[in-house]
Short mmCIF file of C-alpha atoms in Angstrom, two decimals:
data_model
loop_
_atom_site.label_atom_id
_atom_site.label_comp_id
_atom_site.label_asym_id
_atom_site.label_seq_id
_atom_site.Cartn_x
_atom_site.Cartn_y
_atom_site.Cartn_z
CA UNK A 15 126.55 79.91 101.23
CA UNK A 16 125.78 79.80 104.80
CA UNK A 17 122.57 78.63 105.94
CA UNK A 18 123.05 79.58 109.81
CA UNK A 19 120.45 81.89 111.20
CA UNK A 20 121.98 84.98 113.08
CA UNK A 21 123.83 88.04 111.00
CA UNK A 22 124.10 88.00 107.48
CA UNK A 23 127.08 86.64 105.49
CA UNK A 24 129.37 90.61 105.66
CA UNK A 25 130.93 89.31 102.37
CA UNK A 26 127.62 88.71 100.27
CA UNK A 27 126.74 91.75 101.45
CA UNK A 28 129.21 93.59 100.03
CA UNK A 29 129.53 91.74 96.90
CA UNK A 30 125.88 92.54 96.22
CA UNK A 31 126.04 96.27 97.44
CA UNK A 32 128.62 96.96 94.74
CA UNK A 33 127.55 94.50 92.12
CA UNK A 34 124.21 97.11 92.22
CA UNK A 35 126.11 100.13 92.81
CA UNK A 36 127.92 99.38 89.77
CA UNK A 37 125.16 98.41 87.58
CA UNK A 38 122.13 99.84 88.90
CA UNK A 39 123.28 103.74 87.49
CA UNK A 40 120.93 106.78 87.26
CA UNK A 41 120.73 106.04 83.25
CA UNK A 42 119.82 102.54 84.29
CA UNK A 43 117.20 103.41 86.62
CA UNK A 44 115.85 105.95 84.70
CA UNK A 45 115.58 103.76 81.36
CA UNK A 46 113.59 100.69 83.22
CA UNK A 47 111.39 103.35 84.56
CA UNK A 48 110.73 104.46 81.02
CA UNK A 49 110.69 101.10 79.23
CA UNK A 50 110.20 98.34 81.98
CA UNK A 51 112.39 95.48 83.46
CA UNK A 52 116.22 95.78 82.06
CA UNK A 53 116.36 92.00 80.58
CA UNK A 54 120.08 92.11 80.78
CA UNK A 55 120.01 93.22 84.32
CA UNK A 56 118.11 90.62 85.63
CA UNK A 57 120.17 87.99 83.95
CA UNK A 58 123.27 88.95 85.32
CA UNK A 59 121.42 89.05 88.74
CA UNK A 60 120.35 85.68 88.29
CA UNK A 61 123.54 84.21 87.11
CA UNK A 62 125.00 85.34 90.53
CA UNK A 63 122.17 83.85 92.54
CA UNK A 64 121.08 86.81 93.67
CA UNK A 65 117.11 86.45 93.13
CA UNK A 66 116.89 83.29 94.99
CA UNK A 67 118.96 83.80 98.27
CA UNK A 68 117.31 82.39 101.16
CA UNK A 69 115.82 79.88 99.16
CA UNK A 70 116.56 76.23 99.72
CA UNK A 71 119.35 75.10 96.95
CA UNK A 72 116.33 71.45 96.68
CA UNK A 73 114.16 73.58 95.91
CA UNK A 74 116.10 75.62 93.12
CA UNK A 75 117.47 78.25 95.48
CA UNK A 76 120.97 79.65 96.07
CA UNK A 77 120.51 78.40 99.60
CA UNK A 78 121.58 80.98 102.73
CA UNK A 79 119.67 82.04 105.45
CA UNK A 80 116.73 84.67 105.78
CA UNK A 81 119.19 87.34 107.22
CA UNK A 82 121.24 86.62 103.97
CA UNK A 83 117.54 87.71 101.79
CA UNK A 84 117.17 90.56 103.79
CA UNK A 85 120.58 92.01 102.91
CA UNK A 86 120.20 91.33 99.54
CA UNK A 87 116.54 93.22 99.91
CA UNK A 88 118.49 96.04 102.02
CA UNK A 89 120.79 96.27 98.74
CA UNK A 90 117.90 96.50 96.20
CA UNK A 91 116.46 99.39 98.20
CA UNK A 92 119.73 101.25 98.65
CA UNK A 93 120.20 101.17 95.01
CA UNK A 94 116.52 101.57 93.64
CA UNK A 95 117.13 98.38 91.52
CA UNK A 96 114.45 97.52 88.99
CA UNK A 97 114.28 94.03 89.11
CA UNK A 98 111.55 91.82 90.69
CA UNK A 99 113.66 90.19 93.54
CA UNK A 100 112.08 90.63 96.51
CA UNK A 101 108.64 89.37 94.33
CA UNK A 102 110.93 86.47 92.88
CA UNK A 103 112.16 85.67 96.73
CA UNK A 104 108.62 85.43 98.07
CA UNK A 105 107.06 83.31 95.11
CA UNK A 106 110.02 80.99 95.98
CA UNK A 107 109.29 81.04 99.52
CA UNK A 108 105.62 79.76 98.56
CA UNK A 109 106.52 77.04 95.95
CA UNK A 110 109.86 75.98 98.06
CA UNK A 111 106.73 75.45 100.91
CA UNK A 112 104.24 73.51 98.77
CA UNK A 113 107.72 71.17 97.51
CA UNK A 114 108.38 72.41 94.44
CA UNK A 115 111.50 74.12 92.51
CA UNK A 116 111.50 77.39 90.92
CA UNK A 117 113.38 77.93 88.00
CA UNK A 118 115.96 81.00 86.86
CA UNK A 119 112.41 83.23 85.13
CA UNK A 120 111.02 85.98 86.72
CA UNK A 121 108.00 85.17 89.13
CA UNK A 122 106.25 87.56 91.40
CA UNK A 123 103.33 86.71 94.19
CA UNK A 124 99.91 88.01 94.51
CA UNK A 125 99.73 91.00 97.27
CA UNK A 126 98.06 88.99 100.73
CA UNK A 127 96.19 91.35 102.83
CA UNK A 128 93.30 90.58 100.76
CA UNK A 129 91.66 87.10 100.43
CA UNK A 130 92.63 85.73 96.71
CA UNK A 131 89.49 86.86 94.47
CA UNK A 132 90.06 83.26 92.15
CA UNK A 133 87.78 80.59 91.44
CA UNK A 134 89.22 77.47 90.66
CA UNK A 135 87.87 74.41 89.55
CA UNK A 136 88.93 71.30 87.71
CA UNK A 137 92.40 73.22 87.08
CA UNK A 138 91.03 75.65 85.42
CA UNK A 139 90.72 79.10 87.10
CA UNK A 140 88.63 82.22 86.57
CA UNK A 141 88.87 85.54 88.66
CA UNK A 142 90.74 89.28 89.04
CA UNK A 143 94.11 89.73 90.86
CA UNK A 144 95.34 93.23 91.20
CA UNK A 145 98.20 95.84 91.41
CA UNK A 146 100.38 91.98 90.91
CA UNK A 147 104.14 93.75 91.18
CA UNK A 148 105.26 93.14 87.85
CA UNK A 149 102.86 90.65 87.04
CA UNK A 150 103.33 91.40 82.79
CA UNK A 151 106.57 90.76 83.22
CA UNK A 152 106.42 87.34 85.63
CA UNK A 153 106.80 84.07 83.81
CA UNK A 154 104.95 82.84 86.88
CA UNK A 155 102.87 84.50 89.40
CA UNK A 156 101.94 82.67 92.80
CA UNK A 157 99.11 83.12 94.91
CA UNK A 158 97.70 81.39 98.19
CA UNK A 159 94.08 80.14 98.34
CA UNK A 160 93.03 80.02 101.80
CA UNK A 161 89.99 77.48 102.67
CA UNK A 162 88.15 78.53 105.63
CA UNK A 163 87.08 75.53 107.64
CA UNK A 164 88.80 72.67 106.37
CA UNK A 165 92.59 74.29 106.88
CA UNK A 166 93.47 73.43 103.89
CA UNK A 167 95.43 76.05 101.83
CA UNK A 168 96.57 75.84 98.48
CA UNK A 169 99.24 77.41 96.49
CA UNK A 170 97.97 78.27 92.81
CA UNK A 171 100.81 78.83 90.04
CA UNK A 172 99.44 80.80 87.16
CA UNK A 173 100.91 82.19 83.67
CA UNK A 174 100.30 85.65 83.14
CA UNK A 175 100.61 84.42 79.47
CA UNK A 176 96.85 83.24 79.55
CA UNK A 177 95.44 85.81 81.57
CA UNK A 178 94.44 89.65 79.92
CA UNK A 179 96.24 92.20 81.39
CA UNK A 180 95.48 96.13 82.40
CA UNK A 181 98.87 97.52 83.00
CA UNK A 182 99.62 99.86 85.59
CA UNK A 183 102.27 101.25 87.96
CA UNK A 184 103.41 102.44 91.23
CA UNK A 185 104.43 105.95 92.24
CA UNK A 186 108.02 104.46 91.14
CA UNK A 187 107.04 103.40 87.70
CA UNK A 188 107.04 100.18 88.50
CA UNK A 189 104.86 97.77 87.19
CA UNK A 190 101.75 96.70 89.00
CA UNK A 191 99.15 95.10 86.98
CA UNK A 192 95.53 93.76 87.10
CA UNK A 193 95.53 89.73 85.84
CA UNK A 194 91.94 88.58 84.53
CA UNK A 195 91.77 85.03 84.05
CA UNK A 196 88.74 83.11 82.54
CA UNK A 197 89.21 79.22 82.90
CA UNK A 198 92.89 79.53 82.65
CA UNK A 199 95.20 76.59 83.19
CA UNK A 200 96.63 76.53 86.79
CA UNK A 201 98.31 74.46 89.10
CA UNK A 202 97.43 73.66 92.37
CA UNK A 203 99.15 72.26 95.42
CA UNK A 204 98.38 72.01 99.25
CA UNK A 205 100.60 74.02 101.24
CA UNK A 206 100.48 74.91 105.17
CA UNK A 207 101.10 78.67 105.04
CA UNK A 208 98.67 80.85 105.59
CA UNK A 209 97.71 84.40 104.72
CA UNK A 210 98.65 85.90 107.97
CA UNK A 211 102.06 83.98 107.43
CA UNK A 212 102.26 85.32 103.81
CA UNK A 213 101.27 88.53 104.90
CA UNK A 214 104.13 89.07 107.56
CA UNK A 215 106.85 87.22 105.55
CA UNK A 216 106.27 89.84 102.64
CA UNK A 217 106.23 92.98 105.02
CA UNK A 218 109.16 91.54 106.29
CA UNK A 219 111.10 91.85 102.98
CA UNK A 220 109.37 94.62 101.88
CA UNK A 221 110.72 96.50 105.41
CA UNK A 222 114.11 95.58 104.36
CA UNK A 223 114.01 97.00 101.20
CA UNK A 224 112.46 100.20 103.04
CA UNK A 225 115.71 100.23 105.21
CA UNK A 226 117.97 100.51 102.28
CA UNK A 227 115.93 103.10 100.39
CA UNK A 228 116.04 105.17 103.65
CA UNK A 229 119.56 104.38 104.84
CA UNK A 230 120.00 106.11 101.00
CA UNK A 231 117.78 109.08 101.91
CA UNK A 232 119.25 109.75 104.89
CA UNK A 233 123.03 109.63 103.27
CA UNK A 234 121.80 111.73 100.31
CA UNK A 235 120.47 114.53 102.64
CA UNK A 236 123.60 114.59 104.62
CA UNK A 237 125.64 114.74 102.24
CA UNK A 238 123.78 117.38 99.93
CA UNK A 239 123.44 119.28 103.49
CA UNK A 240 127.39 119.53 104.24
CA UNK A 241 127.63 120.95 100.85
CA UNK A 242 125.05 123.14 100.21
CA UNK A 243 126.67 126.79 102.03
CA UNK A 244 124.51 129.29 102.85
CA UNK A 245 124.87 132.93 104.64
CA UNK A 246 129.10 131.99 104.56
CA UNK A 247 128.12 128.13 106.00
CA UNK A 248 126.97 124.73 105.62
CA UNK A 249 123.09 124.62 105.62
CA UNK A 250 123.60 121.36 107.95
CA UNK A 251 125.06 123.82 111.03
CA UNK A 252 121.34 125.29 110.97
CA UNK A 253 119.21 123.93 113.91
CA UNK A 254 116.25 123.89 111.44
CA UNK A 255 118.08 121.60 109.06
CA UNK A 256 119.80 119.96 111.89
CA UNK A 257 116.46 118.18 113.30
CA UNK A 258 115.21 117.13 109.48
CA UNK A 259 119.05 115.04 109.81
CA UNK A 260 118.39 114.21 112.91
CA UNK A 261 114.87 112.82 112.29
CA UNK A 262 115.67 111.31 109.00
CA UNK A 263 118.91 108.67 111.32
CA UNK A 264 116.24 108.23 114.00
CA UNK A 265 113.57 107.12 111.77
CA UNK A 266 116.21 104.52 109.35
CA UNK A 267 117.53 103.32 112.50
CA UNK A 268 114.51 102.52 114.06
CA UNK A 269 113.54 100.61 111.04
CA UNK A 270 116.44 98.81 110.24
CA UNK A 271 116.45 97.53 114.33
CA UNK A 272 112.78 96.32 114.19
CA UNK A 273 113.38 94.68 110.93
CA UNK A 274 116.29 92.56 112.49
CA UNK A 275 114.47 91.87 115.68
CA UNK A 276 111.50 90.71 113.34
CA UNK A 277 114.16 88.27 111.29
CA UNK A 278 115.55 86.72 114.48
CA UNK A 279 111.79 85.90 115.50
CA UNK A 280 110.84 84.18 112.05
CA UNK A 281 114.42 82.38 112.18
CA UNK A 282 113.99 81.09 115.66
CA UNK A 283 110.17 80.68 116.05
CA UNK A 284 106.92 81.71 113.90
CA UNK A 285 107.91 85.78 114.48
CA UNK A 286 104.12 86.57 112.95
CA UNK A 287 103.65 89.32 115.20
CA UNK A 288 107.08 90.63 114.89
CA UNK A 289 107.24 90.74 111.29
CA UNK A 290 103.86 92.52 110.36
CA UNK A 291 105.06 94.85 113.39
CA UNK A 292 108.26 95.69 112.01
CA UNK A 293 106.48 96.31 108.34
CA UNK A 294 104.21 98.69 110.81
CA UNK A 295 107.26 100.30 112.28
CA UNK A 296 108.79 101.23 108.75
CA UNK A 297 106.22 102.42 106.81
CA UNK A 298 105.59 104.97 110.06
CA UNK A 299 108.85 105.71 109.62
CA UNK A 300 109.30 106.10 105.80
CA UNK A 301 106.14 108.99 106.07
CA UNK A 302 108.52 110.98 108.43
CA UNK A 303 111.64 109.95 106.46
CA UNK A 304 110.31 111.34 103.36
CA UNK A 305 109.11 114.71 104.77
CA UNK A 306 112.29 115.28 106.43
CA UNK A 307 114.33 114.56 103.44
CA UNK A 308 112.43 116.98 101.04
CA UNK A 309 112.45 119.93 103.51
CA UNK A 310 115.97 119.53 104.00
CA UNK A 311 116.71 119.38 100.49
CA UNK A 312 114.15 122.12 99.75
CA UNK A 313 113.54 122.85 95.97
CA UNK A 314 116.25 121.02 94.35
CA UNK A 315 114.71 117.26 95.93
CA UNK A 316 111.94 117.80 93.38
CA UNK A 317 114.26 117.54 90.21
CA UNK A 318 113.99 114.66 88.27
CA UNK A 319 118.15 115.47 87.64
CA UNK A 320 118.44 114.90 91.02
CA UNK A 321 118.50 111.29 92.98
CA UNK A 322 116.29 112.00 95.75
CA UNK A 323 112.96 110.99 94.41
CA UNK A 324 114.38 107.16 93.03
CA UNK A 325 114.13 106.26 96.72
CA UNK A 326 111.61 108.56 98.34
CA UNK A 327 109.01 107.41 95.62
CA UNK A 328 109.68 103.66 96.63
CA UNK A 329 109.43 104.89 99.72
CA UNK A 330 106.23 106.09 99.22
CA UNK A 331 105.23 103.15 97.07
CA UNK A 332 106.22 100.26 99.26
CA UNK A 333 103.98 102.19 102.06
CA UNK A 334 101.26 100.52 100.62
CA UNK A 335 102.41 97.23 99.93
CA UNK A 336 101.85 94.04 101.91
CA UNK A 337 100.15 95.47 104.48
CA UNK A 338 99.25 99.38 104.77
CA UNK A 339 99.06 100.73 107.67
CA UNK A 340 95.69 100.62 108.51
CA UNK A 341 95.47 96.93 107.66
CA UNK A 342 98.56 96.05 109.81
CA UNK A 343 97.54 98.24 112.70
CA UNK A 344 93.95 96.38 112.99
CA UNK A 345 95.62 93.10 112.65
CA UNK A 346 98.01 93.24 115.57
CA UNK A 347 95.07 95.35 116.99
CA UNK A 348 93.01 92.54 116.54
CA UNK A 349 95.52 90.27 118.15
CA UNK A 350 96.44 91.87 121.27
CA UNK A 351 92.45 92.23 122.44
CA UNK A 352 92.82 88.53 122.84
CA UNK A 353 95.89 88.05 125.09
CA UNK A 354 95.16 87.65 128.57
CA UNK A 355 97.88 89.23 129.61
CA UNK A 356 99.20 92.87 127.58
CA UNK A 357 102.08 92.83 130.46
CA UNK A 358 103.06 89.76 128.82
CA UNK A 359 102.57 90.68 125.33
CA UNK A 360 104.86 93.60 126.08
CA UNK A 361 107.49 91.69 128.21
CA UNK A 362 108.06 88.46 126.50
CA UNK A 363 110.69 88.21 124.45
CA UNK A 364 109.15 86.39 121.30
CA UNK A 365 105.30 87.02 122.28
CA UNK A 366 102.48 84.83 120.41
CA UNK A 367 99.06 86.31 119.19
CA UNK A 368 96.78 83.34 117.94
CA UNK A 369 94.52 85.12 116.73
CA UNK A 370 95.86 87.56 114.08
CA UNK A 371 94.14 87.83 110.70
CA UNK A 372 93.58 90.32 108.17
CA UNK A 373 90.25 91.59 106.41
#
């Protein structure tokens, strides 16, 4: 697999896009939103190396670049796959960082925006972590300790196995559970990334699956538009319905080019600022997305028969992941009010803001 920064391999691409398409069915879908993770699924994923592109092949990866992750992430979103792969890439990410391997298991990472709530001491740790994306159903999850004043971060690898769990779940049905530990056996190991790093690296991914889910929105509504006739014509010739389309390819597009732009940055230089920007960018984007989508679609986009809600709920869901918003807005907020320059910050073409953090 290539490892060259740029465009993503075109044939892994498609290979993935119709490995999902051909797996990842409504009854498929539907089931793992009843009953949880399809086990089968996920093996077959991770036979093909899917859940590990963009990982170093030392440290247990499939190897490729991070343009090659992001299309995989773009394909998860397109086809509302219920697996843990963009969780599974960014627990890699971490433990590839601190030097170690992952394995073929499920593994998810703790959201970032939010400094770790997790005592540890003598490798033994005690604290809450919450709404962890499939965190039951992890064999691993990661976190990122972050020591203020001695720059010295640590990466923290605990088993969901000792922890107690209060299960919950997204607007999706996908799992997102509270972990309480109490002196649990954990594993600690000095790592340079920080939070603000972690942070933009997981908006990042989590943009790209936004992409797909509204590159699938926005084909869904065209297509139920062309064929929907009303008053002896196709609703899609009404101006009304013509501006919800309209809307709905502005708003993926936009997306789709800020998450690029964002994964040139982090391939080339840090791309901080890019990547919590481009998270920024899409979850704008998704709000408008969805609302144009469902009035197009009037009623009938409220049926669970029909497919429109598998991606508008991610949509929705993923909103509020790594990074809302508000959080993202006040951190690039935050870094901007100390350039010296805004013309700068607006004209360079990979700009750096020291000074971004979160909460």
């Amino acid at each position: 697999m290539s490892a060259t920064a740029g465009r993503a391999d075109a044939e892994l691409e498609a290979i993935v896009n119709r490995f999902f398409e051909q797996r990842c069915t409504t009854e498929v879908v539907s089931v793992a939103e009843r009953e949880g993770m399809p086990s089968d699924l996920w093996d077959a994923t991770e036979e093909l190396g899917f859940t590990a592109v963009g990982i170093p092949e030392e440290a247990g990866g499939s190897g490729g670049s991070l343009e090659d992750a992001l299309a995989v992430h773009r394909a998860v979103g397109m086809h509302a796959v219920p697996l843990p792969i963009a969780e599974k890439y960014l627990a890699g990410w971490l433990i590839a960082s601190a030097g170690l391997t992952i394995d073929a298991r499920p593994a998810t990472v703790v959201p970032s925006t939010s400094p770790l709530s997790l005592e540890v001491v003598d490798g033994r740790a005690t604290g809450v972590v919450e709404d962890v994306p499939w965190g039951s159903r992890a064999s691993v999850v990661v976190g990122l300790v972050e020591s203020e004043g001695t720059g010295q971060n640590k990466v923290v690898l605990l088993d969901p196995a000792t922890a107690t769990i209060r299960h919950g779940s997204d607007y999706a049905n996908q799992p997102r559970d509270t972990l309480v530990f109490r002196e649990a056996p954990v594993q600690v190991v000095p790592v340079s990334v920080s939070r603000v790093e972690l942070t933009a690296r997981a908006g990042l991914v989590r943009a790209a699956q936004m992409v797909g889910a509204m590159n699938k929105t926005s084909a869904l509504t065209q297509k139920y538009t062309s064929e929907r006739h009303q008053f002896g014509r196709s609703i899609d010739s009404f101006p009304a319905v013509k501006e919800h389309l309209v809307v709905l390819a502005q708003m993926a597009a936009m997306a789709e080019l800020s998450v690029e732009r964002a994964a040139d940055a982090a391939s080339s230089a840090d791309g901080v600022f890019e990547c919590l920007a481009a998270k920024l960018v899409t979850s704008e984007n998704a709000e408008h997305a969805v609302r144009a989508a469902h009035q197009a679609h009037g009623a009938i986009g409220m049926t669970k028969e029909y497919p429109l809600h598998r991606y508008t709920r991610r949509l929705q869901a993923w909103r509020s992941e790594f990074g809302t918003v508000s959080e993202l807005s006040k951190m690039i907020g935050h870094g901007a009010a100390g350039v010296s320059s805004i013309a700068h910050l607006v004209t360079a073409d990979q700009p750096h803001l020291s000074n971004l953090k979160g909460e």
